[in-house]
Tab-separated table of C-alpha atoms in Angstrom:
chain	number	residue	atom	x	y	z
A	207	MET	CA	-11.486	-8.706	22.961
A	208	ALA	CA	-13.684	-10.153	20.302
A	209	ASP	CA	-12.514	-11.174	16.903
A	210	ARG	CA	-12.485	-7.881	14.835
A	211	LYS	CA	-13.874	-9.509	12.035
A	212	ASP	CA	-17.074	-10.417	13.891
A	213	VAL	CA	-17.639	-7.091	15.049
A	214	LEU	CA	-20.667	-5.704	14.362
A	215	ILE	CA	-20.784	-3.052	11.262
A	216	PRO	CA	-23.769	-1.109	11.721
A	217	LYS	CA	-25.760	-0.580	8.227
A	218	LEU	CA	-27.054	2.888	8.550
A	219	TYR	CA	-27.356	5.373	11.077
A	220	ASP	CA	-28.970	3.884	14.208
A	221	GLU	CA	-29.212	5.733	17.446
A	222	LYS	CA	-30.051	2.680	19.411
A	223	LEU	CA	-26.923	1.456	18.818
A	224	SER	CA	-24.301	2.262	21.577
A	225	PRO	CA	-20.728	3.498	20.476
A	226	LYS	CA	-19.431	0.920	22.723
A	227	ASP	CA	-20.329	-1.687	20.358
A	228	TYR	CA	-19.232	-0.232	17.116
A	229	ALA	CA	-15.842	1.573	17.840
A	230	HIS	CA	-13.966	-1.154	17.765
A	231	THR	CA	-13.451	-0.659	13.797
A	232	THR	CA	-13.729	2.847	11.770
A	233	CYS	CA	-15.549	0.895	9.264
A	234	PHE	CA	-18.895	1.454	8.559
A	235	SER	CA	-21.539	1.119	6.147
A	236	SER	CA	-22.066	4.256	4.130
A	237	GLY	CA	-24.297	6.933	5.614
A	238	TYR	CA	-23.034	6.116	9.080
A	239	LEU	CA	-22.047	9.312	10.916
A	240	SER	CA	-22.391	10.250	14.308
A	241	GLN	CA	-22.986	14.037	13.427
A	242	THR	CA	-25.375	15.372	10.536
A	243	ASN	CA	-24.268	18.003	7.987
A	244	ALA	CA	-27.495	18.412	6.224
A	245	SER	CA	-27.762	22.186	7.456
A	246	TRP	CA	-24.919	23.248	5.367
A	247	ARG	CA	-26.329	22.275	2.210
A	248	SER	CA	-28.026	24.679	-0.310
A	249	GLU	CA	-28.373	22.263	-3.087
A	250	ARG	CA	-29.087	18.766	-2.883
A	251	PRO	CA	-28.044	16.047	-5.497
A	252	VAL	CA	-30.528	13.931	-7.187
A	253	ILE	CA	-29.841	10.680	-8.795
A	254	ASN	CA	-31.501	9.605	-12.216
A	255	LEU	CA	-32.703	6.077	-11.609
A	256	LYS	CA	-32.696	5.452	-15.328
A	257	LYS	CA	-28.918	6.417	-15.567
A	258	CYS	CA	-27.220	5.103	-12.474
A	259	THR	CA	-25.195	2.212	-12.883
A	260	ALA	CA	-24.006	1.728	-9.389
A	261	CYS	CA	-20.467	2.055	-10.475
A	262	MET	CA	-19.437	3.421	-7.107
A	263	GLN	CA	-17.404	6.342	-8.710
A	264	CYS	CA	-19.310	8.876	-6.108
A	265	TYR	CA	-18.821	6.448	-3.549
A	266	MET	CA	-15.021	6.343	-3.966
A	267	TYR	CA	-15.090	10.554	-4.375
A	268	CYS	CA	-17.654	11.438	-1.764
A	269	PRO	CA	-16.064	13.332	1.155
A	270	ASP	CA	-18.849	12.823	3.806
A	271	ALA	CA	-19.299	8.875	2.720
A	272	SER	CA	-22.932	9.497	2.142
A	273	ILE	CA	-23.563	7.042	-0.507
A	274	TYR	CA	-25.052	4.010	-0.006
A	275	LYS	CA	-26.634	1.177	-2.379
A	276	ILE	CA	-30.392	0.520	-2.881
A	277	LYS	CA	-32.216	-2.252	-4.968
A	278	ASN	CA	-33.275	-0.326	-8.311
A	279	PRO	CA	-37.041	0.199	-7.962
A	280	LEU	CA	-37.772	0.474	-11.474
A	281	GLU	CA	-38.617	-3.060	-12.758
A	282	ASP	CA	-37.677	-2.362	-16.405
A	283	SER	CA	-33.901	-1.088	-15.510
A	284	LYS	CA	-30.797	-2.842	-16.825
A	285	HIS	CA	-29.220	-2.325	-13.503
A	286	GLU	CA	-30.252	-4.136	-10.698
A	287	GLU	CA	-28.974	-1.603	-7.769
A	288	LEU	CA	-28.456	2.066	-7.799
A	289	VAL	CA	-27.032	4.402	-5.478
A	290	GLN	CA	-28.700	6.864	-3.063
A	291	VAL	CA	-27.323	9.897	-1.023
A	292	ASP	CA	-27.959	9.940	2.696
A	293	LEU	CA	-29.365	13.615	2.755
A	294	ASP	CA	-28.841	13.732	6.636
A	295	PHE	CA	-25.031	13.892	5.969
A	296	CYS	CA	-24.580	15.363	2.533
A	297	LYS	CA	-23.369	18.881	2.868
A	298	GLY	CA	-24.125	19.490	-0.911
A	299	CYS	CA	-20.600	19.821	-2.352
A	300	GLY	CA	-21.409	18.577	-5.755
A	301	ILE	CA	-18.293	16.262	-6.293
A	302	CYS	CA	-20.480	13.487	-7.165
A	303	VAL	CA	-22.089	15.396	-9.998
A	304	GLU	CA	-18.528	15.940	-11.057
A	305	VAL	CA	-17.235	12.596	-10.876
A	306	CYS	CA	-20.261	10.875	-12.509
A	307	ARG	CA	-19.563	9.260	-15.804
A	308	PHE	CA	-23.072	8.667	-16.953
A	309	GLY	CA	-24.390	12.367	-15.952
A	310	SER	CA	-26.847	10.505	-13.735
A	311	ILE	CA	-26.415	13.141	-11.004
A	312	ARG	CA	-27.409	16.843	-10.792
A	313	MET	CA	-27.886	19.431	-7.981
A	314	VAL	CA	-31.463	20.982	-7.037
A	315	GLU	CA	-31.821	24.040	-5.163
A	316	GLU	CA	-32.835	23.113	-1.636
A	317	ALA	CA	-35.453	25.813	-1.948
A	318	CYS	CA	-37.159	23.801	-5.049
A	319	GLU	CA	-40.332	21.956	-3.826
A	320	PHE	CA	-40.212	17.995	-4.002
A	321	ARG	CA	-41.445	17.286	-7.346
A	322	GLU	CA	-41.910	13.570	-8.813
A	323	ASP	CA	-39.306	14.698	-11.784
A	324	LEU	CA	-36.484	15.452	-9.956
A	325	ILE	CA	-35.996	11.728	-8.350
B	951	MET	CA	19.730	-18.525	4.943
B	952	PRO	CA	22.388	-16.436	2.538
B	953	ARG	CA	24.162	-13.584	4.389
B	954	LYS	CA	24.591	-10.258	2.780
B	955	PHE	CA	26.719	-7.192	3.623
B	956	LEU	CA	24.031	-4.525	4.052
B	957	SER	CA	23.801	-1.029	5.456
B	958	GLY	CA	21.115	-0.818	7.875
B	959	ASP	CA	19.065	1.017	5.045
B	960	GLU	CA	19.567	-1.769	2.902
B	961	ALA	CA	18.781	-4.480	5.582
B	962	VAL	CA	15.117	-2.555	5.827
B	963	ALA	CA	14.692	-2.484	1.945
B	964	GLU	CA	15.579	-6.293	1.940
B	965	GLY	CA	13.060	-6.828	4.848
B	966	ILE	CA	10.576	-4.929	3.132
B	967	ARG	CA	10.902	-6.611	-0.176
B	968	LEU	CA	10.341	-10.096	1.690
B	969	ALA	CA	7.174	-8.676	3.385
B	970	GLN	CA	5.820	-7.793	-0.128
B	971	PRO	CA	3.992	-4.497	0.567
B	972	ASP	CA	1.328	-3.879	-2.381
B	973	VAL	CA	2.289	-0.223	-2.681
B	974	ILE	CA	5.078	1.703	-1.660
B	975	SER	CA	4.826	5.291	-1.479
B	976	ALA	CA	7.974	7.904	-0.764
B	977	TYR	CA	9.587	11.111	-1.187
B	978	PRO	CA	13.193	10.748	-2.648
B	979	ILE	CA	14.843	13.974	-1.262
B	980	THR	CA	17.132	14.393	1.943
B	981	PRO	CA	16.372	13.193	4.799
B	982	GLN	CA	15.210	10.119	2.904
B	983	THR	CA	17.447	7.140	3.146
B	984	VAL	CA	18.490	4.717	0.507
B	985	THR	CA	15.940	2.194	1.991
B	986	VAL	CA	13.527	3.719	-0.639
B	987	GLU	CA	15.910	3.779	-3.662
B	988	ARG	CA	16.734	0.081	-3.222
B	989	LEU	CA	13.027	-0.679	-3.183
B	990	SER	CA	12.831	1.040	-6.058
B	991	GLU	CA	15.357	-1.138	-7.709
B	992	PHE	CA	13.645	-4.171	-6.513
B	993	VAL	CA	10.432	-2.941	-8.089
B	994	ALA	CA	12.317	-1.898	-11.389
B	995	ASN	CA	14.433	-5.508	-11.667
B	996	GLY	CA	11.260	-7.423	-10.946
B	997	GLU	CA	12.274	-8.732	-7.550
B	998	LEU	CA	9.542	-7.471	-5.745
B	999	GLU	CA	6.117	-6.986	-7.084
B	1000	SER	CA	4.931	-3.834	-5.866
B	1001	HIS	CA	3.458	-0.664	-6.970
B	1002	TYR	CA	6.145	2.213	-6.429
B	1003	MET	CA	4.638	5.502	-6.105
B	1004	TYR	CA	6.693	8.622	-6.212
B	1005	VAL	CA	4.848	11.418	-4.319
B	1006	GLU	CA	5.541	15.147	-4.034
B	1007	SER	CA	6.025	15.300	-0.402
B	1008	GLU	CA	6.300	13.089	2.988
B	1009	HIS	CA	2.843	14.328	3.698
B	1010	SER	CA	1.823	12.953	0.540
B	1011	ALA	CA	3.857	9.809	1.203
B	1012	LEU	CA	1.763	9.040	4.116
B	1013	ALA	CA	-1.646	10.138	3.031
B	1014	ALA	CA	-0.982	7.811	-0.074
B	1015	ALA	CA	-0.149	4.873	2.321
B	1016	ILE	CA	-3.516	5.603	4.382
B	1017	GLY	CA	-5.446	5.241	0.945
B	1018	VAL	CA	-3.620	1.966	0.046
B	1019	SER	CA	-4.579	0.740	3.519
B	1020	ALA	CA	-8.021	1.855	2.929
B	1021	ALA	CA	-8.248	0.266	-0.042
B	1022	GLY	CA	-7.586	-3.063	1.546
B	1023	ALA	CA	-3.737	-3.353	0.550
B	1024	ARG	CA	-0.485	-3.395	2.482
B	1025	ALA	CA	1.298	-0.371	2.250
B	1026	PHE	CA	5.079	0.871	3.252
B	1027	THR	CA	6.666	4.174	3.120
B	1028	ALA	CA	9.779	5.524	4.924
B	1029	THR	CA	10.967	8.786	6.153
B	1030	SER	CA	13.551	10.789	8.768
B	1031	SER	CA	13.518	13.815	10.564
B	1032	GLN	CA	11.800	16.829	9.304
B	1033	GLY	CA	10.045	14.356	6.898
B	1034	LEU	CA	8.527	12.468	9.685
B	1035	LEU	CA	7.590	15.866	11.147
B	1036	TYR	CA	5.848	17.017	8.094
B	1037	MET	CA	4.001	13.690	8.174
B	1038	ALA	CA	2.568	14.458	11.536
B	1039	GLU	CA	-0.903	15.214	10.627
B	1040	CYS	CA	-1.460	12.161	8.704
B	1041	LEU	CA	0.160	10.088	11.635
B	1042	THR	CA	-3.170	10.189	13.718
B	1043	TYR	CA	-5.089	9.624	10.498
B	1044	ALA	CA	-3.381	6.304	10.212
B	1045	SER	CA	-3.454	5.411	13.869
B	1046	GLY	CA	-7.013	6.442	14.447
B	1047	GLY	CA	-8.163	4.876	11.109
B	1048	ARG	CA	-6.639	1.895	12.305
B	1049	PHE	CA	-4.529	1.270	9.298
B	1050	PRO	CA	-1.839	-1.119	9.807
B	1051	ILE	CA	0.900	0.635	7.719
B	1052	VAL	CA	4.502	0.215	8.559
B	1053	MET	CA	6.749	2.981	8.323
B	1054	MET	CA	10.639	3.134	8.461
B	1055	ASN	CA	12.245	6.129	10.130
B	1056	ALA	CA	15.924	6.942	10.225
B	1057	ASN	CA	16.200	8.968	13.266
B	1058	ARG	CA	18.047	12.081	12.717
B	1059	ALA	CA	18.366	15.636	14.086
B	1060	THR	CA	15.322	18.167	13.956
B	1061	ALA	CA	15.646	21.579	12.804
B	1062	LEU	CA	17.236	24.085	14.097
B	1063	PRO	CA	20.154	24.139	13.514
B	1064	TRP	CA	19.578	21.059	11.523
B	1065	ASN	CA	21.788	18.095	10.340
B	1066	ILE	CA	21.727	14.440	9.094
B	1067	TYR	CA	23.152	12.953	11.826
B	1068	GLY	CA	21.542	10.894	14.289
B	1069	ASP	CA	19.549	11.643	17.444
B	1070	GLN	CA	15.886	10.541	18.255
B	1071	ARG	CA	14.236	13.720	18.771
B	1072	ASP	CA	12.072	13.209	15.485
B	1073	SER	CA	10.298	9.919	16.547
B	1074	ILE	CA	10.202	10.458	20.563
B	1075	ALA	CA	8.366	14.107	19.618
B	1076	LEU	CA	5.345	11.989	18.032
B	1077	LEU	CA	5.049	9.492	20.797
B	1078	ASP	CA	1.491	10.356	21.310
B	1079	HIS	CA	0.417	9.854	17.794
B	1080	GLY	CA	-0.669	6.449	18.234
B	1081	TRP	CA	1.937	4.568	16.289
B	1082	ILE	CA	3.850	1.506	17.919
B	1083	GLN	CA	7.411	2.347	17.939
B	1084	ALA	CA	10.310	0.054	17.860
B	1085	TYR	CA	14.032	0.991	17.971
B	1086	ALA	CA	16.499	-1.351	16.272
B	1087	GLU	CA	19.778	-1.771	17.684
B	1088	ASP	CA	21.455	-3.112	14.734
B	1089	ALA	CA	20.716	-3.694	10.646
B	1090	GLN	CA	19.777	-7.859	11.680
B	1091	GLU	CA	17.211	-6.453	14.101
B	1092	ALA	CA	15.904	-4.047	11.539
B	1093	LEU	CA	15.304	-6.698	8.971
B	1094	ASP	CA	13.496	-8.653	11.383
B	1095	LEU	CA	11.589	-6.018	12.382
B	1096	CYS	CA	10.458	-5.514	9.070
B	1097	LEU	CA	8.823	-9.149	8.864
B	1098	MET	CA	7.497	-9.019	12.335
B	1099	ALA	CA	6.116	-5.385	12.224
B	1100	TYR	CA	3.342	-6.233	9.636
B	1101	LYS	CA	2.398	-9.483	11.630
B	1102	ILE	CA	1.826	-7.312	14.792
B	1103	ALA	CA	0.276	-4.225	13.270
B	1104	GLU	CA	-2.165	-6.340	11.122
B	1105	HIS	CA	-3.092	-8.592	13.719
B	1106	PRO	CA	-7.101	-8.038	14.435
B	1107	ASP	CA	-6.809	-7.302	18.124
B	1108	VAL	CA	-4.025	-4.457	17.338
B	1109	LEU	CA	-4.843	-2.962	14.189
B	1110	THR	CA	-1.908	0.145	14.793
B	1111	PRO	CA	0.489	1.413	12.405
B	1112	PHE	CA	4.150	0.586	12.867
B	1113	MET	CA	7.107	2.681	13.060
B	1114	ILE	CA	10.609	0.967	12.744
B	1115	ASN	CA	13.530	3.395	14.092
B	1116	LEU	CA	16.934	3.168	13.182
B	1117	ASP	CA	19.603	5.455	14.410
B	1118	GLY	CA	20.601	7.868	11.712
B	1119	PHE	CA	24.067	7.038	10.518
B	1120	ALA	CA	25.208	4.555	13.480
B	1121	LEU	CA	22.548	2.074	11.820
B	1122	THR	CA	21.518	3.551	8.428
B	1123	HIS	CA	24.874	4.143	6.993
B	1124	THR	CA	27.172	1.697	8.139
B	1125	PHE	CA	27.587	-1.946	6.929
B	1126	GLU	CA	27.247	-5.476	8.823
B	1127	SER	CA	26.923	-8.991	7.931
B	1128	VAL	CA	23.053	-9.830	7.789
B	1129	ASP	CA	20.995	-13.254	7.405
B	1130	VAL	CA	18.209	-12.541	4.507
B	1131	PRO	CA	15.596	-15.039	5.098
B	1132	ASP	CA	14.398	-16.840	1.824
B	1133	ASN	CA	11.365	-15.492	-0.170
B	1134	LYS	CA	8.992	-18.407	0.544
B	1135	ASP	CA	9.949	-18.706	4.114
B	1136	ALA	CA	9.207	-15.045	4.558
B	1137	LEU	CA	6.360	-14.775	3.128
B	1138	ASP	CA	4.718	-17.761	4.913
B	1139	PHE	CA	5.780	-16.158	8.237
B	1140	VAL	CA	4.110	-12.683	7.370
B	1141	GLY	CA	0.791	-13.927	5.716
B	1142	ARG	CA	-1.137	-11.891	3.382
B	1143	TYR	CA	-2.953	-8.894	4.635
B	1144	GLU	CA	-6.642	-9.540	5.000
B	1145	ALA	CA	-8.354	-6.127	5.409
B	1146	PHE	CA	-11.977	-5.787	6.947
B	1147	ASN	CA	-11.856	-1.939	7.442
B	1148	CYS	CA	-11.526	-0.999	3.583
B	1149	PHE	CA	-13.459	0.190	0.888
B	1150	SER	CA	-16.121	-2.170	-0.616
B	1151	PHE	CA	-18.466	-1.619	-3.669
B	1152	ASP	CA	-20.516	-4.487	-2.651
B	1153	GLU	CA	-21.081	-3.283	0.631
B	1154	PRO	CA	-20.273	0.524	0.500
B	1155	LYS	CA	-18.243	1.386	3.732
B	1156	ASN	CA	-17.383	4.652	5.337
B	1157	ILE	CA	-13.789	5.290	5.942
B	1158	GLY	CA	-12.435	8.425	7.271
B	1159	TYR	CA	-15.488	10.095	9.228
B	1160	SER	CA	-16.066	12.368	12.072
B	1161	ALA	CA	-17.412	11.359	15.110
B	1162	GLY	CA	-18.910	13.876	18.124
B	1163	PRO	CA	-18.058	14.539	21.594
B	1164	ALA	CA	-20.397	11.575	22.649
B	1165	TYR	CA	-18.876	9.321	20.486
B	1166	ASN	CA	-15.142	10.156	20.194
B	1167	LYS	CA	-13.912	8.823	23.401
B	1168	TYR	CA	-14.871	5.309	22.600
B	1169	PHE	CA	-12.890	5.359	19.493
B	1170	LYS	CA	-9.606	6.656	21.439
B	1171	TYR	CA	-10.227	4.219	24.037
B	1172	ASP	CA	-10.228	1.242	21.549
B	1173	GLU	CA	-6.889	2.934	20.151
B	1174	HIS	CA	-5.528	2.426	23.671
B	1175	LEU	CA	-6.690	-1.003	24.030
B	1176	GLY	CA	-5.123	-1.710	20.740
B	1177	MET	CA	-1.703	-0.513	21.447
B	1178	ASN	CA	-1.934	-2.352	24.936
B	1179	CYS	CA	-2.694	-5.667	23.132
B	1180	ALA	CA	0.367	-5.138	20.845
B	1181	LEU	CA	2.727	-6.525	24.077
B	1182	LYS	CA	1.092	-9.733	23.936
B	1183	VAL	CA	1.144	-9.960	20.194
B	1184	ILE	CA	4.825	-8.861	20.054
B	1185	ASP	CA	5.786	-11.910	22.164
B	1186	GLU	CA	3.610	-14.345	20.227
B	1187	VAL	CA	5.165	-12.868	16.858
B	1188	GLU	CA	8.610	-13.104	18.194
B	1189	ARG	CA	8.225	-16.876	19.556
B	1190	ASP	CA	6.864	-17.781	15.999
B	1191	PHE	CA	9.932	-15.822	14.170
B	1192	GLU	CA	12.503	-17.930	16.472
B	1193	ALA	CA	10.955	-20.878	15.683
B	1194	ARG	CA	10.939	-20.407	12.072
B	1195	PHE	CA	14.408	-18.526	11.684
B	1196	GLY	CA	16.228	-19.364	14.667
B	1197	ARG	CA	16.795	-15.666	15.965
B	1198	SER	CA	15.158	-14.872	19.385
B	1199	TYR	CA	13.930	-11.478	20.573
B	1200	PRO	CA	13.182	-10.840	24.341
B	1201	GLY	CA	9.765	-8.776	23.939
B	1202	ALA	CA	9.435	-5.116	24.438
B	1203	LEU	CA	12.665	-4.716	26.297
B	1204	GLU	CA	16.023	-6.676	26.645
B	1205	SER	CA	17.600	-6.924	30.258
B	1206	TYR	CA	21.212	-7.793	30.325
B	1207	HIS	CA	22.817	-8.459	33.849
B	1208	MET	CA	19.858	-7.351	35.629
B	1209	GLU	CA	19.151	-10.615	37.261
B	1210	ASP	CA	21.812	-9.565	40.491
B	1211	THR	CA	22.462	-5.973	39.816
B	1212	GLU	CA	22.632	-2.695	41.863
B	1213	LEU	CA	23.301	-0.463	38.765
B	1214	CYS	CA	21.560	0.322	35.539
B	1215	ILE	CA	22.034	2.203	32.574
B	1216	LEU	CA	18.639	2.077	30.495
B	1217	THR	CA	18.607	3.391	26.879
B	1218	LEU	CA	17.321	2.418	23.281
B	1219	GLY	CA	18.641	1.848	19.967
B	1220	SER	CA	22.179	1.249	18.462
B	1221	ILE	CA	24.070	2.771	21.628
B	1222	SER	CA	22.859	-0.353	23.501
B	1223	GLY	CA	25.759	-2.174	21.876
B	1224	LEU	CA	28.643	0.220	23.421
B	1225	VAL	CA	26.792	0.042	26.959
B	1226	ARG	CA	26.444	-3.837	26.935
B	1227	GLU	CA	30.414	-3.982	26.377
B	1228	CYS	CA	30.857	-1.557	29.229
B	1229	VAL	CA	28.382	-3.717	31.379
B	1230	ASP	CA	30.880	-6.802	30.511
B	1231	ILE	CA	33.983	-4.537	31.480
B	1232	ALA	CA	32.538	-3.257	34.572
B	1233	ARG	CA	31.439	-6.437	35.715
B	1234	GLU	CA	35.079	-7.806	35.179
B	1235	ARG	CA	35.974	-5.126	37.614
B	1236	GLY	CA	33.281	-6.129	40.106
B	1237	ILE	CA	31.004	-3.551	39.789
B	1238	LYS	CA	27.387	-4.629	39.601
B	1239	LEU	CA	26.170	-3.006	36.254
B	1240	GLY	CA	23.441	-4.174	34.084
B	1241	LEU	CA	21.768	-2.682	30.922
B	1242	VAL	CA	17.685	-2.266	30.107
B	1243	LYS	CA	17.229	-2.062	26.646
B	1244	LEU	CA	13.795	-0.615	25.437
B	1245	ARG	CA	13.063	-2.003	22.535
B	1246	TYR	CA	9.563	-0.454	22.123
B	1247	LEU	CA	8.744	2.575	23.574
B	1248	ARG	CA	5.073	2.448	22.608
B	1249	PRO	CA	3.488	0.435	23.609
B	1250	LEU	CA	5.577	1.114	26.939
B	1251	PRO	CA	6.326	-2.412	28.666
B	1252	SER	CA	5.480	-1.024	32.147
B	1253	GLY	CA	5.073	-4.436	33.999
B	1254	GLN	CA	8.437	-5.707	32.345
B	1255	LEU	CA	9.962	-2.351	33.132
B	1256	ALA	CA	8.975	-2.668	36.669
B	1257	GLN	CA	10.154	-6.227	36.928
B	1258	ALA	CA	13.768	-5.369	35.615
B	1259	LEU	CA	14.239	-2.229	37.795
B	1260	ALA	CA	12.951	-3.649	40.761
B	1261	GLY	CA	15.696	-3.887	43.464
B	1262	ILE	CA	18.273	-2.042	41.970
B	1263	LYS	CA	19.932	1.033	43.767
B	1264	ALA	CA	20.699	3.563	40.924
B	1265	LEU	CA	19.689	3.936	37.353
B	1266	CYS	CA	20.685	6.261	34.458
B	1267	VAL	CA	18.485	6.869	31.633
B	1268	LEU	CA	20.667	7.630	28.502
B	1269	GLU	CA	18.840	9.027	25.869
B	1270	LYS	CA	18.959	11.238	22.502
B	1271	ASP	CA	16.458	13.225	23.072
B	1272	ILE	CA	15.412	16.489	25.301
B	1273	SER	CA	12.053	17.879	26.067
B	1274	PHE	CA	13.008	21.383	26.578
B	1275	GLY	CA	12.055	22.764	29.881
B	1276	ALA	CA	11.600	19.328	31.441
B	1277	GLU	CA	13.831	16.572	30.809
B	1278	GLY	CA	14.391	13.828	28.351
B	1279	THR	CA	10.798	11.918	27.505
B	1280	VAL	CA	12.223	8.431	28.037
B	1281	PHE	CA	13.163	9.323	31.608
B	1282	THR	CA	9.749	10.721	32.056
B	1283	ASN	CA	8.118	7.697	31.082
B	1284	ILE	CA	10.726	5.674	33.346
B	1285	LYS	CA	9.899	7.635	36.134
B	1286	SER	CA	6.043	7.360	35.705
B	1287	VAL	CA	6.648	3.561	35.858
B	1288	LEU	CA	8.839	3.770	39.007
B	1289	TYR	CA	5.999	5.707	40.556
B	1290	ASP	CA	3.150	3.538	39.403
B	1291	TYR	CA	5.081	0.166	40.754
B	1292	LYS	CA	6.123	1.897	44.145
B	1293	ILE	CA	9.942	1.435	43.134
B	1294	GLU	CA	12.284	3.805	45.351
B	1295	LEU	CA	15.870	4.053	43.460
B	1296	GLU	CA	18.118	7.036	42.539
B	1297	CYS	CA	17.768	8.039	39.005
B	1298	PHE	CA	19.396	10.580	36.754
B	1299	ASN	CA	18.758	11.614	32.875
B	1300	VAL	CA	21.738	12.026	30.655
B	1301	ILE	CA	20.981	13.757	27.435
B	1302	ALA	CA	23.545	12.671	24.745
B	1303	GLY	CA	24.180	12.264	21.140
B	1304	LEU	CA	22.262	15.025	20.363
B	1305	GLY	CA	22.639	16.065	16.477
B	1306	GLY	CA	24.910	12.926	16.058
B	1307	ASP	CA	27.447	13.814	18.754
B	1308	ASP	CA	29.299	10.648	19.412
B	1309	ILE	CA	28.684	8.690	22.656
B	1310	LEU	CA	32.375	7.313	23.550
B	1311	PRO	CA	33.286	4.321	25.963
B	1312	GLN	CA	34.791	6.937	28.637
B	1313	ASP	CA	31.270	8.945	28.625
B	1314	ILE	CA	29.761	5.384	29.671
B	1315	LYS	CA	32.674	5.132	32.174
B	1316	GLN	CA	31.750	8.549	33.475
B	1317	ILE	CA	28.064	7.440	33.982
B	1318	VAL	CA	29.231	4.248	35.677
B	1319	ASN	CA	31.428	6.224	38.035
B	1320	THR	CA	28.277	8.709	38.897
B	1321	LEU	CA	26.236	5.388	39.340
B	1322	VAL	CA	28.600	4.046	41.732
B	1323	ASP	CA	28.954	7.274	43.616
B	1324	ILE	CA	25.386	7.805	43.527
B	1325	SER	CA	25.014	4.002	45.488
B	1326	HIS	CA	27.443	5.524	47.948
B	1327	ASN	CA	24.918	8.445	48.560
B	1328	LYS	CA	26.893	11.096	46.937
B	1329	PRO	CA	24.614	14.109	45.466
B	1330	TYR	CA	24.359	14.214	42.195
B	1331	LYS	CA	22.595	16.397	39.345
B	1332	ARG	CA	19.056	14.775	37.930
B	1333	LEU	CA	19.437	16.049	34.335
B	1334	GLN	CA	22.816	16.564	32.481
B	1335	PHE	CA	23.919	16.999	29.140
B	1336	LEU	CA	26.524	14.947	28.183
B	1337	GLY	CA	29.765	16.788	27.744
B	1338	ILE	CA	28.302	20.183	28.797
B	1339	ASP	CA	27.024	19.366	32.393
B	1340	THR	CA	29.342	17.998	35.016
B	1341	LEU	CA	27.870	14.574	35.945
B	1342	GLN	CA	29.056	14.919	39.612
B	1343	GLU	CA	28.288	17.622	41.746
B	1344	GLY	CA	30.859	19.595	43.763
């Protein structure tokens, strides 16, 4: 058996990857779930790019492991990285809003149309 | 190495002190043993640098240990009897999550009627929950298992939680002289836990997820492979242990006088000591009797069992367990090995020691007499409750 430390750990959900290749560990990059939960959601979290510090508090509490990190697209931001929510897997529980110490996450209704100011 | 006069519980506490888990989580009320009391004292007086967590139940104790392991740290917990059964839900989270937690379980009776005396129905009921299950015969073996358990459980090919079982009262509450290895030697042997399936802020990882029907089986298959790999790793770790500490262990089972034997008693745990003495007495009287002591019930050492049992005429499986409406679970496991390896012999199951009932030398003598009769083609009962059923028919 291959050394587990060398086992491929997928980055994000990838249907091309065979479970035979990844079943050696229960540890995946966040957002990697084999079944989506999006249909459960009535509200979705949105992250304020200017406030998020990527402290990862939401990652620690997210029950669906839907939090992942990206490079901050805002060039003038103090923080190089920020978190995003993989909406394929987020079931809209809002725990991330409760635990965020910077007030950078809020829930908006799914029925709400996509608007720039909600990003 | 200094010798100390220790109970089985205290020997485990010494072993865990040497293995230096980062966190110990435990619930202190009956049927908990003094193991966790000693560990809390070690932490309080600075002999052990661990975080000691009082939790509100056994279920929480194992849940906390899972959290500790998911954070990449080494975890220990201990329980017994109904406490273990209360943990049952978390057992599969630990094994399925591949968290190499070590737990001590004092084998005690299960309700109802409940008592705090030894029997193995608690752990054997949870045989299918994906934990390695080792059964110590004495306090020294219990201490040594604590050191070896982390090495086996944390091995990258194994990654399976480890349950060290000690017979209630017979081991947990009786005292013997125990070699306690030096702190540094022990830590050199056990090493530090380098987790890779754990939370990470740099590369956020997903721990404790769901996997649908198309994927689930692959995880269970890998869990099975990990458990099977443990057999090889147990041997490797025991050889390393012997080289460093001078005490040798014979792998997942011990054969005693099985090389030229016709009759065999197979058992596990502390009762092996009495059976071994009875083997010596029987052999002085010209009876070709041997003992197979199962040290590990999971993984089941099928190949070694087949090797040990091939060629004998009659076998008694003596166990402190009953699967109501069937037979003893150890007996079921042994018979499946006999069938797989096409070993033909007469075998019967003696259920004994339930609720802490003493198993006495005359009981073993009666079993040996039955084995002798069976080898002379006398009829016998397949399943017997010691002291209730008669061993021989007619």
